[in-house]
Amino acid sequence: MRNDLKLPPLYKTLLVLALVFGPFFWLAFTEDGQRRTDLALMFLLGKPELNAAVDAFTSALSEAQIRETFPKLAFQCADGTNPFGDRLCAAEIGAFNGIPASSVTLFLVDEGLRAVKVSYRRIYHPWIRDWVEGRVRDSGDLAASDGIAETGDGVATWTVPDGLLIMRDGELAREDDPALFWLSRAALARQAAARAADQAPFN
């Protein structure tokens, strides 16, 4: 009995190629595929993930509380004056809320959190932007009618319960640092006081 359902050799070859190279193409050449590949690589390298609602952070958080909440993050700390405090702690990460990232830095004053910097890979800048806009929109804490306050120098800011979320607006230039900042109201007040002191006339 003749088998009319038998596939010609050429069809088999094309099918095998599609099964093998289809997933590879998706992983290598699509944005979502690249993101999942990067996340898998970070997992294999043992880099921890930071799942944190930085928009809900407050200056009442302490270094000890953050360490307890994120025990897998290997923070390295140093005392010394910085733009947002007198102590900073940094840790390598593999992802930030499901988006490939490289590090998180805490800026503190007397153990109290004042600012956070999340650094990520340049290609994921639009993903971070979408995450921020989604978080702010869902919480209802909008800096303007569309949720974005433009400063005119390529920076976007969003109002959150205790301070601002800040990142570069639009496409990053080569010299731009791909990072998301949370600045507490206390950190903003500290910077304002420092600027006022610098501008004060000499007695």
mmCIF file of N, CA and C in Angstrom, residues 27-100:
data_model
loop_
_atom_site.group_PDB
_atom_site.id
_atom_site.type_symbol
_atom_site.label_atom_id
_atom_site.label_comp_id
_atom_site.label_asym_id
_atom_site.label_seq_id
_atom_site.Cartn_x
_atom_site.Cartn_y
_atom_site.Cartn_z
ATOM 1 N N LEU A 27 15.650 34.082 19.784
ATOM 2 C CA LEU A 27 16.483 34.415 20.931
ATOM 3 C C LEU A 27 17.525 35.467 20.601
ATOM 4 N N ALA A 28 18.068 35.407 19.397
ATOM 5 C CA ALA A 28 19.197 36.260 19.057
ATOM 6 C C ALA A 28 18.806 37.604 18.457
ATOM 7 N N PHE A 29 17.680 37.659 17.756
ATOM 8 C CA PHE A 29 17.404 38.842 16.961
ATOM 9 C C PHE A 29 16.113 39.575 17.324
ATOM 10 N N THR A 30 15.352 39.111 18.291
ATOM 11 C CA THR A 30 14.174 39.853 18.727
ATOM 12 C C THR A 30 14.445 40.429 20.113
ATOM 13 N N GLU A 31 13.798 41.538 20.429
ATOM 14 C CA GLU A 31 14.033 42.193 21.713
ATOM 15 C C GLU A 31 13.658 41.291 22.878
ATOM 16 N N ASP A 32 12.501 40.654 22.781
ATOM 17 C CA ASP A 32 12.082 39.779 23.867
ATOM 18 C C ASP A 32 12.998 38.568 23.972
ATOM 19 N N GLY A 33 13.439 38.051 22.841
ATOM 20 C CA GLY A 33 14.363 36.932 22.860
ATOM 21 C C GLY A 33 15.696 37.291 23.487
ATOM 22 N N GLN A 34 16.216 38.462 23.143
ATOM 23 C CA GLN A 34 17.475 38.923 23.736
ATOM 24 C C GLN A 34 17.332 39.104 25.235
ATOM 25 N N ARG A 35 16.199 39.661 25.660
ATOM 26 C CA ARG A 35 15.979 39.875 27.093
ATOM 27 C C ARG A 35 15.978 38.544 27.836
ATOM 28 N N ARG A 36 15.259 37.548 27.294
ATOM 29 C CA ARG A 36 15.201 36.249 27.954
ATOM 30 C C ARG A 36 16.561 35.552 27.944
ATOM 31 N N THR A 37 17.307 35.712 26.855
ATOM 32 C CA THR A 37 18.650 35.137 26.800
ATOM 33 C C THR A 37 19.556 35.782 27.834
ATOM 34 N N ASP A 38 19.494 37.104 27.946
ATOM 35 C CA ASP A 38 20.312 37.811 28.931
ATOM 36 C C ASP A 38 19.941 37.411 30.352
ATOM 37 N N LEU A 39 18.640 37.268 30.613
ATOM 38 C CA LEU A 39 18.199 36.858 31.944
ATOM 39 C C LEU A 39 18.708 35.455 32.284
ATOM 40 N N ALA A 40 18.630 34.552 31.307
ATOM 41 C CA ALA A 40 19.121 33.191 31.535
ATOM 42 C C ALA A 40 20.618 33.191 31.798
ATOM 43 N N LEU A 41 21.356 34.033 31.056
ATOM 44 C CA LEU A 41 22.806 34.117 31.249
ATOM 45 C C LEU A 41 23.134 34.646 32.636
ATOM 46 N N MET A 42 22.407 35.681 33.081
ATOM 47 C CA MET A 42 22.650 36.226 34.412
ATOM 48 C C MET A 42 22.353 35.190 35.495
ATOM 49 N N PHE A 43 21.308 34.387 35.267
ATOM 50 C CA PHE A 43 20.979 33.328 36.222
ATOM 51 C C PHE A 43 22.115 32.305 36.288
ATOM 52 N N LEU A 44 22.642 31.907 35.125
ATOM 53 C CA LEU A 44 23.735 30.941 35.092
ATOM 54 C C LEU A 44 24.987 31.499 35.759
ATOM 55 N N LEU A 45 25.180 32.811 35.672
ATOM 56 C CA LEU A 45 26.345 33.445 36.288
ATOM 57 C C LEU A 45 26.141 33.707 37.776
ATOM 58 N N GLY A 46 24.946 33.383 38.268
ATOM 59 C CA GLY A 46 24.677 33.551 39.694
ATOM 60 C C GLY A 46 24.373 34.970 40.116
ATOM 61 N N LYS A 47 23.988 35.824 39.171
ATOM 62 C CA LYS A 47 23.670 37.203 39.517
ATOM 63 C C LYS A 47 22.241 37.274 40.050
ATOM 64 N N PRO A 48 22.012 37.846 41.234
ATOM 65 C CA PRO A 48 20.670 37.896 41.822
ATOM 66 C C PRO A 48 19.777 38.909 41.113
ATOM 67 N N GLU A 49 18.487 38.721 41.276
ATOM 68 C CA GLU A 49 17.508 39.638 40.696
ATOM 69 C C GLU A 49 16.998 40.582 41.772
ATOM 70 N N LEU A 50 16.839 41.839 41.394
ATOM 71 C CA LEU A 50 16.271 42.835 42.302
ATOM 72 C C LEU A 50 14.830 43.088 41.882
ATOM 73 N N ASN A 51 13.896 42.525 42.637
ATOM 74 C CA ASN A 51 12.482 42.783 42.400
ATOM 75 C C ASN A 51 12.031 43.793 43.440
ATOM 76 N N ALA A 52 12.012 45.051 43.043
ATOM 77 C CA ALA A 52 11.750 46.111 44.012
ATOM 78 C C ALA A 52 10.901 47.210 43.406
ATOM 79 N N ALA A 53 9.918 47.646 44.164
ATOM 80 C CA ALA A 53 9.083 48.782 43.755
ATOM 81 C C ALA A 53 9.762 50.054 44.243
ATOM 82 N N VAL A 54 10.799 50.485 43.514
ATOM 83 C CA VAL A 54 11.565 51.645 43.967
ATOM 84 C C VAL A 54 10.700 52.899 44.049
ATOM 85 N N ASP A 55 9.594 52.925 43.308
ATOM 86 C CA ASP A 55 8.707 54.073 43.385
ATOM 87 C C ASP A 55 8.043 54.192 44.752
ATOM 88 N N ALA A 56 8.034 53.086 45.512
ATOM 89 C CA ALA A 56 7.410 53.096 46.840
ATOM 90 C C ALA A 56 8.438 53.234 47.963
ATOM 91 N N PHE A 57 9.714 53.378 47.625
ATOM 92 C CA PHE A 57 10.742 53.542 48.648
ATOM 93 C C PHE A 57 10.523 54.850 49.416
ATOM 94 N N THR A 58 10.965 54.866 50.661
ATOM 95 C CA THR A 58 10.897 56.085 51.474
ATOM 96 C C THR A 58 12.211 56.253 52.223
ATOM 97 N N SER A 59 12.445 57.447 52.705
ATOM 98 C CA SER A 59 13.672 57.718 53.457
ATOM 99 C C SER A 59 13.626 57.104 54.851
ATOM 100 N N ALA A 60 12.482 56.498 55.205
ATOM 101 C CA ALA A 60 12.388 55.807 56.493
ATOM 102 C C ALA A 60 13.041 54.431 56.438
ATOM 103 N N LEU A 61 13.307 53.927 55.230
ATOM 104 C CA LEU A 61 13.981 52.639 55.091
ATOM 105 C C LEU A 61 15.424 52.745 55.564
ATOM 106 N N SER A 62 15.882 51.709 56.232
ATOM 107 C CA SER A 62 17.264 51.679 56.704
ATOM 108 C C SER A 62 18.079 50.674 55.905
ATOM 109 N N GLU A 63 19.387 50.775 56.013
ATOM 110 C CA GLU A 63 20.265 49.821 55.345
ATOM 111 C C GLU A 63 19.980 48.403 55.827
ATOM 112 N N ALA A 64 19.757 48.247 57.130
ATOM 113 C CA ALA A 64 19.490 46.924 57.690
ATOM 114 C C ALA A 64 18.200 46.335 57.120
ATOM 115 N N GLN A 65 17.174 47.149 56.964
ATOM 116 C CA GLN A 65 15.911 46.667 56.407
ATOM 117 C C GLN A 65 16.069 46.227 54.958
ATOM 118 N N ILE A 66 16.848 46.964 54.199
ATOM 119 C CA ILE A 66 17.071 46.613 52.792
ATOM 120 C C ILE A 66 17.865 45.320 52.688
ATOM 121 N N ARG A 67 18.867 45.158 53.524
ATOM 122 C CA ARG A 67 19.642 43.920 53.522
ATOM 123 C C ARG A 67 18.759 42.732 53.893
ATOM 124 N N GLU A 68 17.860 42.933 54.845
ATOM 125 C CA GLU A 68 16.960 41.861 55.263
ATOM 126 C C GLU A 68 15.960 41.518 54.157
ATOM 127 N N THR A 69 15.495 42.542 53.435
ATOM 128 C CA THR A 69 14.514 42.331 52.365
ATOM 129 C C THR A 69 15.143 41.664 51.152
ATOM 130 N N PHE A 70 16.408 42.002 50.863
ATOM 131 C CA PHE A 70 17.105 41.462 49.691
ATOM 132 C C PHE A 70 18.389 40.756 50.146
ATOM 133 N N PRO A 71 18.240 39.623 50.802
ATOM 134 C CA PRO A 71 19.417 38.949 51.385
ATOM 135 C C PRO A 71 20.409 38.411 50.354
ATOM 136 N N LYS A 72 19.994 38.225 49.106
ATOM 137 C CA LYS A 72 20.889 37.685 48.089
ATOM 138 C C LYS A 72 21.819 38.738 47.491
ATOM 139 N N LEU A 73 21.552 40.000 47.772
ATOM 140 C CA LEU A 73 22.388 41.062 47.217
ATOM 141 C C LEU A 73 23.632 41.242 48.092
ATOM 142 N N ALA A 74 24.798 41.101 47.475
ATOM 143 C CA ALA A 74 26.062 41.204 48.210
ATOM 144 C C ALA A 74 26.541 42.658 48.196
ATOM 145 N N PHE A 75 25.986 43.468 49.072
ATOM 146 C CA PHE A 75 26.338 44.882 49.117
ATOM 147 C C PHE A 75 27.752 45.087 49.633
ATOM 148 N N GLN A 76 28.485 45.961 48.947
ATOM 149 C CA GLN A 76 29.781 46.441 49.406
ATOM 150 C C GLN A 76 29.619 47.913 49.721
ATOM 151 N N CYS A 77 29.975 48.307 50.942
ATOM 152 C CA CYS A 77 29.677 49.670 51.408
ATOM 153 C C CYS A 77 30.946 50.453 51.733
ATOM 154 N N ALA A 78 30.801 51.766 51.673
ATOM 155 C CA ALA A 78 31.906 52.668 52.012
ATOM 156 C C ALA A 78 31.327 53.950 52.567
ATOM 157 N N ASP A 79 31.987 54.476 53.586
ATOM 158 C CA ASP A 79 31.588 55.756 54.173
ATOM 159 C C ASP A 79 32.332 56.886 53.471
ATOM 160 N N GLY A 80 31.663 58.013 53.355
ATOM 161 C CA GLY A 80 32.263 59.166 52.699
ATOM 162 C C GLY A 80 31.194 60.021 52.049
ATOM 163 N N THR A 81 31.460 61.293 51.950
ATOM 164 C CA THR A 81 30.483 62.216 51.383
ATOM 165 C C THR A 81 30.240 61.911 49.911
ATOM 166 N N ASN A 82 28.973 61.893 49.535
ATOM 167 C CA ASN A 82 28.576 61.697 48.144
ATOM 168 C C ASN A 82 27.434 62.660 47.847
ATOM 169 N N PRO A 83 26.997 62.762 46.606
ATOM 170 C CA PRO A 83 25.975 63.767 46.270
ATOM 171 C C PRO A 83 24.678 63.645 47.059
ATOM 172 N N PHE A 84 24.383 62.448 47.607
ATOM 173 C CA PHE A 84 23.099 62.266 48.275
ATOM 174 C C PHE A 84 23.211 61.818 49.725
ATOM 175 N N GLY A 85 24.395 61.736 50.264
ATOM 176 C CA GLY A 85 24.513 61.290 51.645
ATOM 177 C C GLY A 85 25.948 61.172 52.106
ATOM 178 N N ASP A 86 26.156 60.309 53.116
ATOM 179 C CA ASP A 86 27.507 60.131 53.654
ATOM 180 C C ASP A 86 27.943 58.662 53.651
ATOM 181 N N ARG A 87 27.162 57.824 52.980
ATOM 182 C CA ARG A 87 27.508 56.406 52.881
ATOM 183 C C ARG A 87 26.833 55.839 51.632
ATOM 184 N N LEU A 88 27.531 54.940 50.955
ATOM 185 C CA LEU A 88 26.899 54.278 49.810
ATOM 186 C C LEU A 88 27.212 52.787 49.834
ATOM 187 N N CYS A 89 26.257 52.011 49.323
ATOM 188 C CA CYS A 89 26.391 50.565 49.242
ATOM 189 C C CYS A 89 26.003 50.137 47.830
ATOM 190 N N ALA A 90 26.803 49.296 47.213
ATOM 191 C CA ALA A 90 26.541 48.854 45.843
ATOM 192 C C ALA A 90 26.599 47.336 45.762
ATOM 193 N N ALA A 91 25.791 46.784 44.863
ATOM 194 C CA ALA A 91 25.777 45.338 44.649
ATOM 195 C C ALA A 91 25.519 45.046 43.180
ATOM 196 N N GLU A 92 26.136 43.995 42.678
ATOM 197 C CA GLU A 92 25.860 43.537 41.313
ATOM 198 C C GLU A 92 24.513 42.824 41.290
ATOM 199 N N ILE A 93 23.773 43.023 40.203
ATOM 200 C CA ILE A 93 22.515 42.317 40.007
ATOM 201 C C ILE A 93 22.450 41.813 38.571
ATOM 202 N N GLY A 94 21.580 40.847 38.342
ATOM 203 C CA GLY A 94 21.412 40.329 36.987
ATOM 204 C C GLY A 94 20.185 40.876 36.310
ATOM 205 N N ALA A 95 19.195 41.304 37.127
ATOM 206 C CA ALA A 95 17.944 41.802 36.560
ATOM 207 C C ALA A 95 17.261 42.726 37.560
ATOM 208 N N PHE A 96 16.488 43.634 37.020
ATOM 209 C CA PHE A 96 15.666 44.541 37.822
ATOM 210 C C PHE A 96 14.224 44.370 37.358
ATOM 211 N N ASN A 97 13.412 43.726 38.199
ATOM 212 C CA ASN A 97 12.011 43.478 37.860
ATOM 213 C C ASN A 97 11.843 42.841 36.482
ATOM 214 N N GLY A 98 12.659 41.826 36.227
ATOM 215 C CA GLY A 98 12.548 41.087 34.977
ATOM 216 C C GLY A 98 13.245 41.712 33.792
ATOM 217 N N ILE A 99 14.001 42.793 34.023
ATOM 218 C CA ILE A 99 14.727 43.469 32.952
ATOM 219 C C ILE A 99 16.226 43.359 33.249
ATOM 220 N N PRO A 100 17.031 42.862 32.314
ATOM 221 C CA PRO A 100 18.469 42.731 32.576
ATOM 222 C C PRO A 100 19.088 44.036 33.071
#
